[in-house]
Tab-separated table of C-alpha atoms in Angstrom:
chain	number	residue	atom	x	y	z
A	1	ALA	CA	58.084	-37.863	-140.947
A	2	ASP	CA	61.642	-36.720	-140.414
A	3	MET	CA	62.310	-33.755	-142.720
A	4	GLY	CA	63.447	-34.973	-146.087
A	5	ARG	CA	63.547	-38.638	-145.121
A	6	THR	CA	61.276	-40.811	-147.242
A	7	PRO	CA	59.323	-43.305	-145.118
A	8	VAL	CA	59.688	-46.778	-146.636
A	9	GLU	CA	57.653	-49.633	-145.175
A	10	LEU	CA	58.665	-53.234	-145.745
A	11	PHE	CA	55.783	-55.683	-145.279
A	12	TYR	CA	57.313	-59.129	-144.917
A	13	ASP	CA	56.849	-62.687	-143.699
A	14	VAL	CA	59.785	-64.946	-142.766
A	15	ILE	CA	58.317	-67.798	-144.856
A	16	SER	CA	59.055	-65.688	-147.951
A	17	PRO	CA	62.621	-66.010	-149.288
A	18	TYR	CA	62.291	-62.953	-151.551
A	19	SER	CA	61.321	-60.978	-148.435
A	20	TRP	CA	64.702	-61.880	-146.960
A	21	LEU	CA	66.511	-60.514	-150.017
A	22	ALA	CA	64.508	-57.261	-149.928
A	23	PHE	CA	65.069	-56.977	-146.162
A	24	GLU	CA	68.859	-57.311	-146.410
A	25	ALA	CA	69.097	-55.011	-149.437
A	26	LEU	CA	66.992	-52.298	-147.773
A	27	CYS	CA	69.009	-52.654	-144.557
A	28	ARG	CA	72.068	-51.761	-146.643
A	29	TYR	CA	70.376	-48.971	-148.612
A	30	ARG	CA	69.072	-47.211	-145.533
A	31	HIS	CA	72.642	-46.083	-144.775
A	32	ILE	CA	73.068	-44.687	-148.301
A	33	TRP	CA	69.589	-43.476	-149.228
A	34	ASN	CA	67.698	-40.804	-147.343
A	35	ILE	CA	64.989	-43.204	-146.148
A	36	ASP	CA	63.313	-44.019	-142.873
A	37	LEU	CA	62.979	-47.803	-143.114
A	38	ARG	CA	60.118	-49.370	-141.164
A	39	PHE	CA	59.747	-53.112	-140.741
A	40	ARG	CA	56.124	-54.280	-140.896
A	41	PRO	CA	55.773	-57.969	-139.994
A	42	ALA	CA	52.602	-59.282	-141.686
A	43	PHE	CA	51.076	-62.672	-142.532
A	44	LEU	CA	51.616	-63.897	-146.098
A	45	GLY	CA	48.975	-66.628	-145.729
A	46	GLY	CA	46.356	-63.956	-145.037
A	47	ILE	CA	47.392	-61.909	-148.069
A	48	MET	CA	47.297	-64.934	-150.386
A	49	GLN	CA	43.879	-65.906	-149.080
A	50	GLN	CA	42.377	-62.404	-149.308
A	51	THR	CA	43.629	-61.791	-152.850
A	52	GLY	CA	43.133	-65.296	-154.255
A	53	ASN	CA	46.845	-65.496	-155.063
A	54	LYS	CA	48.477	-68.920	-155.536
A	55	PRO	CA	52.027	-69.934	-154.612
A	56	PRO	CA	54.165	-69.413	-157.751
A	57	ALA	CA	55.615	-72.940	-157.577
A	58	MET	CA	52.169	-74.403	-158.282
A	59	LEU	CA	53.110	-73.817	-161.908
A	60	PRO	CA	55.914	-76.414	-162.394
A	61	LYS	CA	57.871	-74.405	-164.994
A	62	ARG	CA	57.765	-71.371	-162.757
A	63	GLY	CA	58.915	-73.510	-159.833
A	64	GLU	CA	61.926	-74.713	-161.844
A	65	TYR	CA	62.785	-71.130	-162.709
A	66	LEU	CA	62.364	-69.931	-159.120
A	67	LEU	CA	64.925	-72.434	-157.826
A	68	LYS	CA	67.508	-71.045	-160.265
A	69	ASP	CA	66.449	-67.459	-159.681
A	70	MET	CA	66.808	-67.820	-155.911
A	71	LYS	CA	70.329	-69.201	-156.251
A	72	ARG	CA	71.335	-66.297	-158.493
A	73	MET	CA	69.669	-63.694	-156.287
A	74	ALA	CA	71.224	-65.114	-153.107
A	75	LYS	CA	74.654	-64.991	-154.696
A	76	TYR	CA	74.100	-61.493	-156.063
A	77	TYR	CA	72.831	-60.078	-152.751
A	78	GLN	CA	75.291	-62.193	-150.733
A	79	VAL	CA	72.560	-63.581	-148.510
A	80	PRO	CA	73.076	-67.168	-147.246
A	81	LEU	CA	69.766	-68.374	-148.665
A	82	ARG	CA	70.030	-72.012	-149.726
A	83	MET	CA	67.372	-73.564	-151.920
A	84	SER	CA	66.877	-77.284	-151.500
A	85	ALA	CA	65.220	-79.426	-154.173
A	86	ASN	CA	62.183	-79.791	-151.915
A	87	ALA	CA	62.071	-76.097	-150.946
A	88	PHE	CA	58.473	-75.738	-152.100
A	89	GLN	CA	57.194	-78.734	-150.115
A	90	HIS	CA	59.102	-77.183	-147.216
A	91	ILE	CA	57.112	-73.929	-147.606
A	92	MET	CA	53.758	-75.597	-148.292
A	93	GLY	CA	54.140	-77.756	-145.200
A	94	THR	CA	54.931	-74.836	-142.883
A	95	SER	CA	52.653	-72.187	-141.405
A	96	SER	CA	54.443	-68.998	-140.426
A	97	LEU	CA	51.527	-67.769	-138.297
A	98	THR	CA	53.102	-68.548	-134.899
A	99	ALA	CA	56.481	-67.140	-135.948
A	100	MET	CA	54.905	-63.937	-137.271
A	101	ARG	CA	52.859	-63.544	-134.083
A	102	PHE	CA	56.026	-63.977	-132.045
A	103	ILE	CA	57.824	-61.374	-134.176
A	104	THR	CA	54.811	-59.067	-133.765
A	105	ALA	CA	54.901	-59.507	-129.968
A	106	ILE	CA	58.573	-58.499	-129.960
A	107	ASP	CA	57.809	-55.559	-132.254
A	108	MET	CA	55.237	-54.384	-129.698
A	109	THR	CA	57.399	-54.884	-126.604
A	110	ASN	CA	61.076	-54.682	-127.671
A	111	PRO	CA	61.270	-53.312	-131.224
A	112	GLN	CA	65.060	-52.984	-131.033
A	113	TYR	CA	65.181	-56.788	-131.520
A	114	LEU	CA	62.898	-56.820	-134.558
A	115	GLU	CA	65.678	-56.740	-137.150
A	116	PRO	CA	68.004	-59.408	-135.658
A	117	LEU	CA	65.046	-61.620	-134.736
A	118	SER	CA	63.541	-61.544	-138.229
A	119	ARG	CA	66.964	-62.267	-139.730
A	120	GLU	CA	67.447	-65.292	-137.441
A	121	PHE	CA	64.070	-66.732	-138.502
A	122	TRP	CA	65.134	-66.532	-142.159
A	123	MET	CA	68.535	-67.994	-141.269
A	124	ARG	CA	66.960	-70.928	-139.505
A	125	PHE	CA	64.341	-71.669	-142.155
A	126	TRP	CA	66.126	-70.710	-145.373
A	127	SER	CA	69.772	-71.327	-144.559
A	128	GLN	CA	69.637	-74.214	-142.092
A	129	HIS	CA	66.298	-75.699	-143.267
A	130	GLU	CA	65.128	-76.110	-139.675
A	131	ASP	CA	61.661	-75.855	-138.151
A	132	ILE	CA	60.262	-72.432	-137.135
A	133	THR	CA	56.807	-73.521	-135.949
A	134	GLN	CA	57.442	-75.256	-132.619
A	135	PRO	CA	57.746	-73.175	-129.420
A	136	GLU	CA	61.169	-74.618	-128.507
A	137	ASN	CA	62.516	-73.724	-131.962
A	138	ILE	CA	61.055	-70.228	-131.803
A	139	LEU	CA	62.807	-69.774	-128.451
A	140	ALA	CA	66.063	-71.029	-129.997
A	141	VAL	CA	65.747	-68.409	-132.752
A	142	ALA	CA	65.092	-65.690	-130.168
A	143	GLN	CA	68.140	-66.740	-128.144
A	144	GLN	CA	70.242	-66.641	-131.327
A	145	ALA	CA	68.983	-63.075	-131.913
A	146	GLY	CA	70.191	-62.008	-128.463
A	147	LEU	CA	66.894	-61.997	-126.555
A	148	SER	CA	66.912	-63.012	-122.916
A	149	ALA	CA	65.019	-66.168	-121.932
A	150	GLU	CA	62.659	-63.973	-119.922
A	151	LEU	CA	61.757	-61.699	-122.857
A	152	SER	CA	61.296	-64.650	-125.208
A	153	GLN	CA	59.087	-66.488	-122.758
A	154	LYS	CA	56.943	-63.396	-122.305
A	155	ALA	CA	56.577	-62.938	-126.077
A	156	LEU	CA	55.701	-66.622	-126.465
A	157	GLU	CA	52.898	-66.205	-123.919
A	158	MET	CA	51.669	-63.109	-125.786
A	159	ILE	CA	51.158	-64.876	-129.132
A	160	SER	CA	47.775	-66.223	-128.123
A	161	SER	CA	46.575	-62.825	-126.878
A	162	PRO	CA	43.986	-60.810	-128.852
A	163	THR	CA	46.339	-57.788	-128.809
A	164	VAL	CA	49.053	-59.578	-130.789
A	165	LYS	CA	46.620	-61.407	-133.080
A	166	ASP	CA	44.853	-58.134	-133.896
A	167	ARG	CA	48.108	-56.251	-134.481
A	168	LEU	CA	49.245	-58.869	-137.027
A	169	LYS	CA	45.793	-58.828	-138.678
A	170	ASP	CA	45.859	-55.015	-138.841
A	171	THR	CA	49.336	-54.891	-140.380
A	172	THR	CA	48.300	-57.512	-142.949
A	173	ALA	CA	45.132	-55.516	-143.705
A	174	GLU	CA	47.268	-52.398	-144.164
A	175	ALA	CA	49.450	-54.180	-146.727
A	176	LEU	CA	46.268	-55.237	-148.572
A	177	LYS	CA	44.986	-51.664	-148.480
A	178	TYR	CA	48.157	-50.544	-150.275
A	179	GLY	CA	47.459	-53.165	-152.948
A	180	ALA	CA	49.753	-55.995	-151.820
A	181	PHE	CA	49.036	-59.461	-153.234
A	182	GLY	CA	52.227	-61.189	-152.051
A	183	MET	CA	55.506	-60.588	-150.255
A	184	PRO	CA	57.664	-58.614	-149.947
A	185	ALA	CA	55.528	-55.496	-150.353
A	186	VAL	CA	57.542	-52.293	-150.157
A	187	VAL	CA	55.624	-49.031	-149.760
A	188	ALA	CA	57.416	-45.713	-150.214
A	189	HIS	CA	55.575	-42.593	-149.071
A	190	TYR	CA	56.716	-39.934	-151.484
A	191	ASP	CA	55.128	-36.796	-152.923
A	192	GLY	CA	52.162	-37.230	-150.614
A	193	LYS	CA	51.204	-40.674	-151.858
A	194	PRO	CA	52.115	-44.316	-151.262
A	195	HIS	CA	54.021	-46.183	-153.997
A	196	LEU	CA	53.825	-49.978	-153.827
A	197	PHE	CA	56.659	-52.162	-155.123
A	198	PHE	CA	56.312	-55.942	-155.158
A	199	GLY	CA	59.284	-58.261	-154.820
A	200	SER	CA	62.971	-57.770	-154.152
A	201	ASP	CA	63.902	-56.859	-157.730
A	202	ARG	CA	62.298	-53.425	-157.955
A	203	LEU	CA	64.682	-51.580	-155.669
A	204	GLU	CA	66.341	-49.596	-158.500
A	205	LEU	CA	62.889	-48.404	-159.481
A	206	LEU	CA	62.091	-47.524	-155.867
A	207	GLY	CA	65.326	-45.527	-155.681
A	208	SER	CA	64.570	-43.742	-158.932
A	209	ILE	CA	61.056	-42.726	-157.877
A	210	ILE	CA	62.178	-41.312	-154.519
A	211	GLY	CA	65.023	-39.389	-156.156
A	212	GLU	CA	67.899	-41.607	-155.065
């Protein structure tokens, strides 16, 4: 790693609203903290399945709290995340697999678009409450993020390839290896060992541990 810069990996999935908050906060901190921020697109569905985790909203009281929490967090972080009353049905009825494979394909071919592309997926799903599963909508997101039609089309063709599928599986497996059980999973490599932080509300603790 770059001398003195702490590598910080953010494992995220665009279906996860808390991942968006962590993503935007870390994007801001990387200009202030001495960190080397690495985006690691992974598949939340795979992590939930492997660890036996359940969506938090399956507990009604927790679901009620989450709706309020999200509103407060979005306001605090100034991220245009809008929770609708049926936000949880919205999540449960959507698979992010195709979107995350598309993001992975871009990460492999044109990583300079990874940040704007991921942001546009969150914008579309969590701010505009639009679909992110259909090819035409994925292409619309890519266009919004500044990708050429040619690049997007190529990435769309790559999503069914073993290379992309395996890369997403490997990244997800890596998150699991660090102890992730949900998203976002933030891993700071400090003092010769990885430190896992779960969620978007542990960033002060992350900063404290890495001496920021």
